[in-house]
Coordinates of C-alpha atoms in Angstrom, one line a residue:
X1 CA 153.4 215.1 115.4
X2 CA 156.3 216.7 113.5
X3 CA 158.5 219.6 114.9
X4 CA 156.7 222.1 112.7
X5 CA 153.3 221.1 114.0
X6 CA 154.5 221.1 117.5
X7 CA 155.8 224.7 117.1
X8 CA 152.5 225.6 115.5
X9 CA 150.6 224.0 118.3
X10 CA 152.6 225.8 121.0
X11 CA 152.2 229.2 119.4
X12 CA 148.5 228.5 119.2
X13 CA 148.3 227.8 122.8
X14 CA 150.2 231.0 123.6
X15 CA 147.8 233.0 121.5
X16 CA 144.8 231.3 123.0
X17 CA 145.8 231.5 126.7
X18 CA 148.5 234.2 126.8
X19 CA 151.9 233.4 128.2
X20 CA 150.8 233.9 131.9
X21 CA 147.6 232.0 131.3
X22 CA 149.6 229.1 129.7
X23 CA 152.0 228.9 132.7
X24 CA 149.0 228.9 135.1
X25 CA 147.3 226.1 133.0
X26 CA 150.5 224.1 133.1
X27 CA 150.9 224.4 136.8
X28 CA 147.3 223.5 137.5
X29 CA 147.4 220.5 135.4
X30 CA 150.8 219.4 137.0
X31 CA 149.2 219.6 140.4
X32 CA 145.9 218.1 139.6
X33 CA 145.8 215.4 142.2
X34 CA 142.3 214.3 141.4
X35 CA 143.4 213.5 137.8
X36 CA 146.5 211.8 138.8
X37 CA 144.6 209.6 141.3
X38 CA 141.9 208.8 138.8
X39 CA 144.4 207.7 136.2
X40 CA 145.8 205.2 138.6
X41 CA 142.5 204.0 140.0
X42 CA 139.7 204.6 137.4
X43 CA 138.9 200.9 137.4
X44 CA 137.6 201.2 141.0
X45 CA 134.5 202.9 139.6
X46 CA 133.8 200.3 137.0
X47 CA 130.8 198.0 137.3
X48 CA 131.6 194.8 139.3
X49 CA 130.4 191.4 138.1
X50 CA 127.9 191.1 140.8
X51 CA 126.4 194.5 140.0
X52 CA 126.4 193.7 136.3
X53 CA 124.5 190.5 136.8
X54 CA 121.9 192.2 139.1
X55 CA 121.4 194.9 136.6
X56 CA 120.9 192.5 133.7
X57 CA 118.1 190.9 135.6
X58 CA 116.3 194.1 136.7
X59 CA 112.9 194.9 135.6
X60 CA 111.6 198.5 135.8
X61 CA 107.9 199.5 135.7
X62 CA 108.8 201.5 132.6
X63 CA 111.3 200.0 130.2
X64 CA 111.5 202.6 127.4
X65 CA 113.4 202.2 124.2
X66 CA 116.5 204.4 124.2
X67 CA 117.5 205.5 120.7
X68 CA 121.2 206.5 120.6
X69 CA 121.9 208.8 117.6
X70 CA 125.4 209.2 116.2
X71 CA 126.6 211.4 113.3
X72 CA 129.5 209.6 111.4
X73 CA 132.0 210.7 109.0
X74 CA 134.9 208.5 107.8
X75 CA 134.9 207.0 111.4
X76 CA 138.1 204.8 111.8
X77 CA 136.7 201.2 112.1
X78 CA 138.3 200.5 115.5
X79 CA 136.5 203.5 117.0
X80 CA 133.2 202.5 115.4
X81 CA 133.4 198.9 116.6
X82 CA 134.2 200.1 120.1
X83 CA 131.2 202.4 120.1
X84 CA 128.9 199.6 119.0
X85 CA 130.5 197.1 121.5
X86 CA 129.9 199.5 124.3
X87 CA 126.2 199.5 123.5
X88 CA 126.1 195.7 123.1
X89 CA 127.6 195.3 126.5
X90 CA 124.9 197.4 128.2
X91 CA 123.1 195.9 131.1
X92 CA 119.9 197.5 129.8
X93 CA 119.2 195.9 126.5
X94 CA 116.3 197.9 125.1
X95 CA 118.2 200.3 123.0
X96 CA 118.5 201.3 119.3
X97 CA 121.6 202.7 117.6
X98 CA 120.8 205.2 114.8
X99 CA 123.8 206.3 112.6
X100 CA 123.7 209.1 110.1
X101 CA 126.7 208.5 107.9
X102 CA 127.9 211.4 105.8
X103 CA 131.1 209.6 104.6
X104 CA 132.4 209.9 101.1
X105 CA 133.6 206.3 101.2
X106 CA 131.4 203.3 102.0
X107 CA 133.8 202.0 104.7
X108 CA 131.4 203.0 107.6
X109 CA 128.4 201.5 105.8
X110 CA 130.2 198.2 105.3
X111 CA 131.1 197.9 109.0
X112 CA 127.6 198.9 110.1
X113 CA 126.0 196.5 107.6
X114 CA 128.1 193.6 108.8
X115 CA 127.2 194.4 112.4
X116 CA 123.5 194.8 111.6
X117 CA 123.3 191.3 110.3
X118 CA 124.2 190.1 113.8
X119 CA 122.1 192.7 115.7
X120 CA 118.9 194.2 114.3
X121 CA 119.1 197.0 117.0
X122 CA 121.6 198.7 114.7
X123 CA 120.2 200.9 111.9
X124 CA 121.9 203.5 109.7
X125 CA 121.4 205.7 106.7
X126 CA 123.9 207.3 104.2
X127 CA 123.4 211.0 103.4
X128 CA 125.4 213.5 101.5
X129 CA 127.6 215.0 104.1
X130 CA 126.0 218.2 105.4
X131 CA 128.0 218.5 108.6
X132 CA 127.5 217.2 112.0
X133 CA 124.1 218.7 112.5
X134 CA 122.6 217.5 109.3
X135 CA 124.1 214.0 109.8
X136 CA 122.7 213.9 113.3
X137 CA 119.3 215.0 112.0
X138 CA 119.4 212.2 109.4
X139 CA 119.9 209.6 112.3
X140 CA 117.1 211.3 114.2
X141 CA 114.7 210.3 111.5
X142 CA 115.4 206.7 112.3
X143 CA 114.5 207.0 115.9
X144 CA 111.7 204.8 117.3
X145 CA 112.4 205.3 121.0
X146 CA 110.7 207.7 123.5
X147 CA 114.1 209.0 124.6
X148 CA 117.2 210.0 122.6
X149 CA 120.7 209.7 123.6
X150 CA 123.5 211.7 121.8
X151 CA 127.0 210.2 121.2
X152 CA 130.0 211.2 119.1
X153 CA 131.2 208.6 116.6
X154 CA 134.5 207.9 118.3
X155 CA 133.3 207.7 122.0
X156 CA 131.7 204.9 124.1
X157 CA 129.5 204.3 127.1
X158 CA 130.1 202.4 130.3
X159 CA 128.2 199.1 130.7
X160 CA 125.7 200.6 133.1
X161 CA 125.1 203.9 131.3
X162 CA 121.6 203.1 129.9
X163 CA 120.6 201.1 133.1
X164 CA 121.3 204.3 135.1
X165 CA 119.4 206.5 132.8
X166 CA 116.3 204.2 132.9
X167 CA 116.5 203.9 136.7
X168 CA 116.5 207.7 137.0
X169 CA 113.5 208.0 134.6
X170 CA 111.5 205.5 136.6
X171 CA 112.3 207.3 139.9
X172 CA 111.7 210.8 138.4
X173 CA 109.0 210.6 135.8
X174 CA 109.0 214.4 135.3
X175 CA 112.5 214.4 134.0
X176 CA 113.0 215.3 130.4
X177 CA 116.7 215.8 130.0
X178 CA 119.5 213.8 131.7
X179 CA 123.2 214.1 131.6
X180 CA 126.1 212.2 133.2
X181 CA 129.6 212.7 134.3
X182 CA 132.4 211.7 131.9
X183 CA 136.2 211.1 131.5
X184 CA 138.5 211.1 128.6
X185 CA 140.3 208.1 127.0
X186 CA 143.2 208.0 124.6
X187 CA 142.9 206.6 121.0
X188 CA 143.6 203.1 122.4
X189 CA 140.9 203.3 125.0
X190 CA 143.2 202.1 127.7
X191 CA 144.3 205.2 129.3
X192 CA 141.5 207.1 131.2
X193 CA 142.0 210.6 132.5
X194 CA 140.5 214.1 133.2
X195 CA 137.4 213.0 135.1
X196 CA 134.7 215.6 134.8
X197 CA 132.4 215.4 137.8
X198 CA 129.7 218.0 137.1
X199 CA 127.3 220.0 139.1
X200 CA 123.6 219.4 139.2
X201 CA 121.6 221.5 136.8
X202 CA 123.1 225.0 136.9
X203 CA 121.4 227.4 134.6
X204 CA 123.8 230.3 135.3
X205 CA 126.8 228.1 134.6
X206 CA 125.2 226.9 131.3
X207 CA 124.8 230.5 130.3
X208 CA 128.6 230.7 130.4
X209 CA 129.7 227.5 128.8
X210 CA 128.5 223.9 128.0
X211 CA 129.4 222.2 131.1
X212 CA 126.8 219.4 130.3
X213 CA 128.5 218.0 127.2
X214 CA 128.2 214.2 127.4
X215 CA 126.2 211.9 127.8
X216 CA 122.8 213.6 127.2
X217 CA 119.5 211.9 127.0
X218 CA 116.3 213.8 125.9
X219 CA 112.7 213.0 125.9
X220 CA 111.7 212.6 122.2
X221 CA 108.6 214.6 122.6
X222 CA 110.5 217.6 124.0
X223 CA 113.1 217.2 121.3
X224 CA 110.4 217.4 118.6
X225 CA 109.1 220.6 120.3
X226 CA 112.4 222.4 120.1
X227 CA 113.4 221.0 116.7
X228 CA 116.6 219.1 115.7
X229 CA 120.1 220.4 115.5
X230 CA 120.9 223.5 113.5
X231 CA 123.8 223.5 111.1
X232 CA 124.4 227.3 111.6
X233 CA 126.0 226.2 115.0
X234 CA 128.0 223.2 113.8
X235 CA 130.8 222.6 116.3
X236 CA 128.7 223.8 119.2
X237 CA 125.3 222.4 117.9
X238 CA 124.9 220.5 121.2
X239 CA 125.3 223.7 123.1
X240 CA 122.7 225.5 121.0
X241 CA 120.4 222.5 121.6
X242 CA 120.9 222.5 125.3
X243 CA 120.2 226.3 125.5
X244 CA 116.9 225.7 123.5
X245 CA 116.0 222.8 125.7
X246 CA 116.5 224.9 128.9
X247 CA 113.9 227.3 127.7
X248 CA 111.2 224.6 127.6
X249 CA 112.3 221.7 129.9
X250 CA 110.3 220.7 132.8
X251 CA 113.3 219.2 134.7
X252 CA 117.0 218.6 134.0
X253 CA 118.6 215.7 136.0
X254 CA 122.3 215.1 136.6
X255 CA 123.5 211.5 137.1
X256 CA 126.7 211.9 139.2
X257 CA 128.5 208.9 137.8
X258 CA 131.1 208.7 135.0
X259 CA 129.1 206.9 132.3
X260 CA 130.7 208.2 129.2
X261 CA 134.3 208.0 127.8
X262 CA 135.2 210.9 125.4
X263 CA 138.0 209.7 123.1
X264 CA 140.9 212.2 122.7
X265 CA 142.9 212.1 119.6
X266 CA 144.4 214.8 117.3
X267 CA 141.2 215.4 115.3
X268 CA 138.9 215.5 118.2
X269 CA 137.7 218.5 120.3
X270 CA 138.8 216.4 123.3
X271 CA 142.3 215.9 122.0
X272 CA 143.2 219.3 120.7
X273 CA 142.3 222.6 122.2
X274 CA 143.1 224.2 118.9
X275 CA 141.5 221.8 116.4
X276 CA 138.0 223.5 116.5
X277 CA 138.2 227.1 117.3
X278 CA 135.2 227.6 114.9
X279 CA 133.2 225.5 117.6
X280 CA 134.0 228.1 120.2
X281 CA 132.7 230.8 117.9
X282 CA 129.6 228.9 117.0
X283 CA 129.0 228.5 120.8
X284 CA 129.3 232.3 121.2
X285 CA 126.6 232.8 118.6
X286 CA 124.3 230.3 120.1
X287 CA 124.6 232.0 123.5
X288 CA 124.1 235.4 122.0
X289 CA 121.0 234.2 120.2
X290 CA 119.7 232.6 123.4
X291 CA 120.0 236.0 125.2
X292 CA 118.1 237.7 122.3
X293 CA 115.3 235.0 122.4
X294 CA 114.8 235.6 126.1
X295 CA 114.9 239.4 125.9
X296 CA 118.0 239.5 128.2
X297 CA 120.1 242.5 127.4
X298 CA 123.7 241.2 127.5
X299 CA 127.0 241.3 125.6
X300 CA 128.5 237.9 125.1
X301 CA 132.4 238.1 124.5
X302 CA 135.2 235.7 124.1
X303 CA 137.2 234.9 127.2
X304 CA 140.9 234.3 127.5
X305 CA 141.6 230.6 127.1
X306 CA 138.3 230.1 125.1
X307 CA 136.9 227.6 127.6
X308 CA 133.9 229.7 128.5
X309 CA 132.2 233.1 127.6
X310 CA 132.2 236.4 129.4
X311 CA 128.6 237.7 129.8
X312 CA 128.0 241.3 130.7
X313 CA 124.5 241.8 131.6
X314 CA 123.3 245.3 130.7
X315 CA 120.8 246.8 133.2
X316 CA 119.2 250.1 132.0
X317 CA 119.8 251.6 135.4
X318 CA 121.6 250.5 138.7
X319 CA 120.3 252.1 141.8
X320 CA 119.8 250.5 145.2
X321 CA 120.8 251.1 148.8
X322 CA 124.2 250.0 150.0
X323 CA 124.2 249.2 153.7
X324 CA 127.3 248.6 155.9
X325 CA 126.1 246.0 158.4
X326 CA 128.6 247.3 160.9
X327 CA 127.0 250.7 160.9
X328 CA 124.4 250.8 163.7
X329 CA 122.3 253.4 161.9
X330 CA 122.2 251.3 158.8
X331 CA 121.5 248.2 160.8
X332 CA 118.4 250.1 162.1
X333 CA 117.4 250.7 158.5
X334 CA 117.7 247.0 157.7
X335 CA 115.7 245.8 160.7
X336 CA 113.1 248.4 160.0
X337 CA 112.7 246.8 156.6
X338 CA 112.7 250.2 155.1
X339 CA 115.6 249.9 152.6
X340 CA 113.3 250.6 149.6
X341 CA 113.7 249.3 146.1
X342 CA 113.7 245.7 144.9
X343 CA 117.4 245.0 145.9
X344 CA 119.8 246.1 148.6
X345 CA 123.5 245.5 148.8
X346 CA 124.7 244.4 152.2
X347 CA 128.4 244.2 153.3
X348 CA 130.4 243.7 156.4
X349 CA 132.6 246.9 156.6
X350 CA 135.1 245.3 159.0
X351 CA 136.0 242.7 156.6
X352 CA 135.9 244.3 153.2
X353 CA 135.9 247.8 151.6
X354 CA 132.7 249.3 150.3
X355 CA 132.2 247.6 146.9
X356 CA 132.7 250.1 144.0
X357 CA 130.2 251.0 141.4
X358 CA 131.6 248.6 138.8
X359 CA 131.1 245.7 141.2
X360 CA 127.7 246.9 142.1
X361 CA 126.6 247.2 138.4
X362 CA 127.9 243.7 137.6
X363 CA 126.1 242.2 140.5
X364 CA 122.9 243.9 139.7
X365 CA 123.1 242.6 136.1
X366 CA 122.4 239.1 137.2
X367 CA 118.9 240.2 138.3
X368 CA 117.9 240.5 134.7
X369 CA 117.8 236.7 134.0
X370 CA 114.7 235.9 136.1
X371 CA 113.8 235.4 139.8
X372 CA 117.1 236.1 141.4
X373 CA 117.1 236.1 145.2
X374 CA 120.8 236.8 146.0
X375 CA 124.0 237.5 144.2
X376 CA 127.5 237.3 145.8
X377 CA 131.2 237.4 145.0
X378 CA 134.4 235.5 145.6
X379 CA 136.6 236.4 148.5
X380 CA 140.4 236.2 148.7
X381 CA 143.1 236.9 151.2
X382 CA 146.9 236.9 150.5
X383 CA 146.5 235.8 147.0
X384 CA 144.4 232.7 147.8
X385 CA 140.7 232.2 147.7
X386 CA 138.7 232.1 150.9
X387 CA 135.5 231.0 149.0
X388 CA 133.9 230.9 145.7
X389 CA 130.4 230.4 147.1
X390 CA 129.4 227.5 149.3
X391 CA 128.5 224.0 147.9
X392 CA 127.6 220.7 149.6
X393 CA 130.4 218.1 149.5
X394 CA 130.0 214.4 148.9
X395 CA 129.1 214.0 152.6
X396 CA 126.3 216.6 152.5
X397 CA 128.4 219.2 154.4
X398 CA 128.4 222.8 153.3
X399 CA 131.9 223.9 152.3
X400 CA 133.5 227.0 150.8
X401 CA 134.3 226.2 147.1
X402 CA 138.0 226.2 146.1
X403 CA 139.2 227.5 149.5
X404 CA 143.0 227.8 149.4
X405 CA 143.2 227.8 145.6
X406 CA 145.6 230.5 144.3
X407 CA 143.4 233.3 142.9
X408 CA 144.9 233.1 139.4
X409 CA 144.1 229.4 139.2
X410 CA 140.9 228.5 137.3
X411 CA 140.1 225.3 139.2
X412 CA 138.9 222.0 137.6
X413 CA 137.2 222.8 134.2
X414 CA 137.4 226.5 135.0
X415 CA 134.7 226.1 137.7
X416 CA 136.5 228.6 140.1
X417 CA 136.2 231.5 137.7
X418 CA 132.9 231.0 135.9
X419 CA 129.6 232.6 137.2
X420 CA 127.2 229.9 138.5
X421 CA 124.4 229.0 140.8
X422 CA 125.6 227.9 144.2
X423 CA 124.1 226.3 147.3
X424 CA 124.8 229.3 149.5
X425 CA 126.9 232.5 149.8
X426 CA 128.9 234.2 152.6
X427 CA 126.9 237.2 153.7
X428 CA 130.0 239.3 153.8
X429 CA 128.8 240.9 150.6
X430 CA 125.6 240.1 148.9
X431 CA 123.0 241.8 146.7
X432 CA 119.7 240.7 148.3
X433 CA 116.2 240.9 147.0
X434 CA 114.4 243.0 149.6
X435 CA 111.6 240.5 149.9
X436 CA 114.0 238.3 151.8
X437 CA 115.1 241.1 154.2
X438 CA 112.4 240.0 156.9
X439 CA 113.6 236.4 156.5
X440 CA 117.3 237.5 157.1
X441 CA 116.2 239.6 160.2
X442 CA 114.2 236.7 161.6
X443 CA 117.3 234.3 161.0
X444 CA 119.6 236.7 162.7
X445 CA 117.3 237.0 165.6
X446 CA 117.1 233.2 165.9
X447 CA 120.8 232.8 165.5
X448 CA 121.5 235.4 168.2
X449 CA 119.6 233.3 170.7
X450 CA 121.6 230.4 169.8
X451 CA 125.0 232.1 170.3
X452 CA 125.9 233.4 167.0
X453 CA 125.5 236.9 168.3
X454 CA 124.1 240.3 167.2
X455 CA 125.8 241.8 164.2
X456 CA 127.2 244.6 166.3
X457 CA 129.0 242.0 168.5
X458 CA 130.1 238.8 166.9
X459 CA 129.4 238.8 163.1
X460 CA 127.2 236.1 161.8
X461 CA 127.9 237.1 158.2
X462 CA 130.5 234.4 157.7
X463 CA 128.4 231.7 159.4
X464 CA 127.6 228.9 157.0
X465 CA 124.6 227.6 158.8
X466 CA 122.9 231.0 158.6
X467 CA 123.9 231.4 155.0
X468 CA 122.5 228.0 154.1
X469 CA 119.2 228.8 156.0
X470 CA 118.8 232.0 154.1
X471 CA 119.6 230.3 150.7
X472 CA 117.2 227.5 151.4
X473 CA 114.4 230.1 152.1
X474 CA 115.2 231.8 148.9
X475 CA 115.0 228.6 146.8
X476 CA 111.8 227.5 148.4
X477 CA 110.3 230.8 147.2
X478 CA 111.3 229.9 143.7
X479 CA 114.4 232.2 143.4
X480 CA 117.9 231.5 142.7
X481 CA 121.3 232.1 144.4
X482 CA 124.1 233.3 142.1
X483 CA 127.9 233.6 142.4
X484 CA 129.5 236.2 140.2
X485 CA 132.9 234.6 140.0
X486 CA 134.2 237.5 137.8
X487 CA 134.3 239.6 141.0
X488 CA 136.8 238.9 143.7
X489 CA 137.0 241.1 146.9
X490 CA 139.9 241.1 149.2
X491 CA 138.9 240.2 152.7
X492 CA 140.7 241.3 155.8
X493 CA 140.8 237.8 157.2
X494 CA 144.0 235.9 157.8

């Protein structure tokens, strides 16, 4: 990259993130220990020889044909061969590669034709280049499989990617959409970095950005129902597809293994945050159209850094009781289950100030998207996060998300600052659906008997066991638990 291009790139970054945002981004990347550790030890997650041999011999009750579709356009031969080799090295062999080539030259066709002579699982067609969606749709016409996997033309899969997909499909026959974790590789394919370990299906997070990305496998029948990719959203055609799938899908499933390598180079979205600003704008249109289809009154706006979107839900009115749980008279109202209305805002007045009208309205907006049982906020003290909701760690223990992270930091893949569904919420400040007030009262009574204490004595509102018990009851009733990460309240806790 020449000096002029470097200057242009730097100015673009400042415009995109702002000077302060760029400094914060630099500091976060510099101190990203997970990424640093992964770059050194990524091979520890690779398939071992014994596992490879075992997987090659595995026989499942269902052995579906997986059709992998790829849109191609003047793909460099090394990248194309790397993609094909990653399929040929799969431990699960019942796959089909379908390439829709929109190249002006015949270089891609020549490479594919030579490979097809040796492996008839490879098929391709040449079309007049209509963009990534049209090229992908051309590849979809070649599909014979009952499941379709989507790949970019310069990326590759781990050896066990399709095996893991088929294993999950056999264990979860109701699953219609699967996605995996991923990392990035450089042009040579030798340097692995930026592991993206994703959350399980998270509809609120998906309404703010495409956290799913790669590798996605979709039931062909469901794909036919929603239609193919739409060229009006080129650049974010995958996001548009996922949003449409989310409206019909029976079940999403997250495979928490890095099974996809996203190649980063100057022309790729992975390699340059400035190379495809049109993709961000297309994603904004896709999300706005999703809101309109679902009848959700909302404004979708660009967000500084252009990694996600700001969504302002627009309730027609915002009126509900606000109860300070440290006020004895209001506690009586709560235990009497006479708060009235569909929602009530509960807060612990010894730890935080009464939330203002703006916060109240933003929290209430999330109730417009469906069956929402509870909405909460982030908490901070002395410039650092105390929690951004609660999530289960790798050992199954409930932990406050991003505790100790500087408030201005965004966290890995901006997860600390994007609204999302969470496992549980601190009850220090929550907007609660009133149908769950009796549940909360019963839990408080039970916890008082086991030593947590009455809310007038020792506050249970920060107790994670109680928070998890309430959240579990909410989910069992078919409702969701949402963190509004746009709202951060200062907490009087050292």
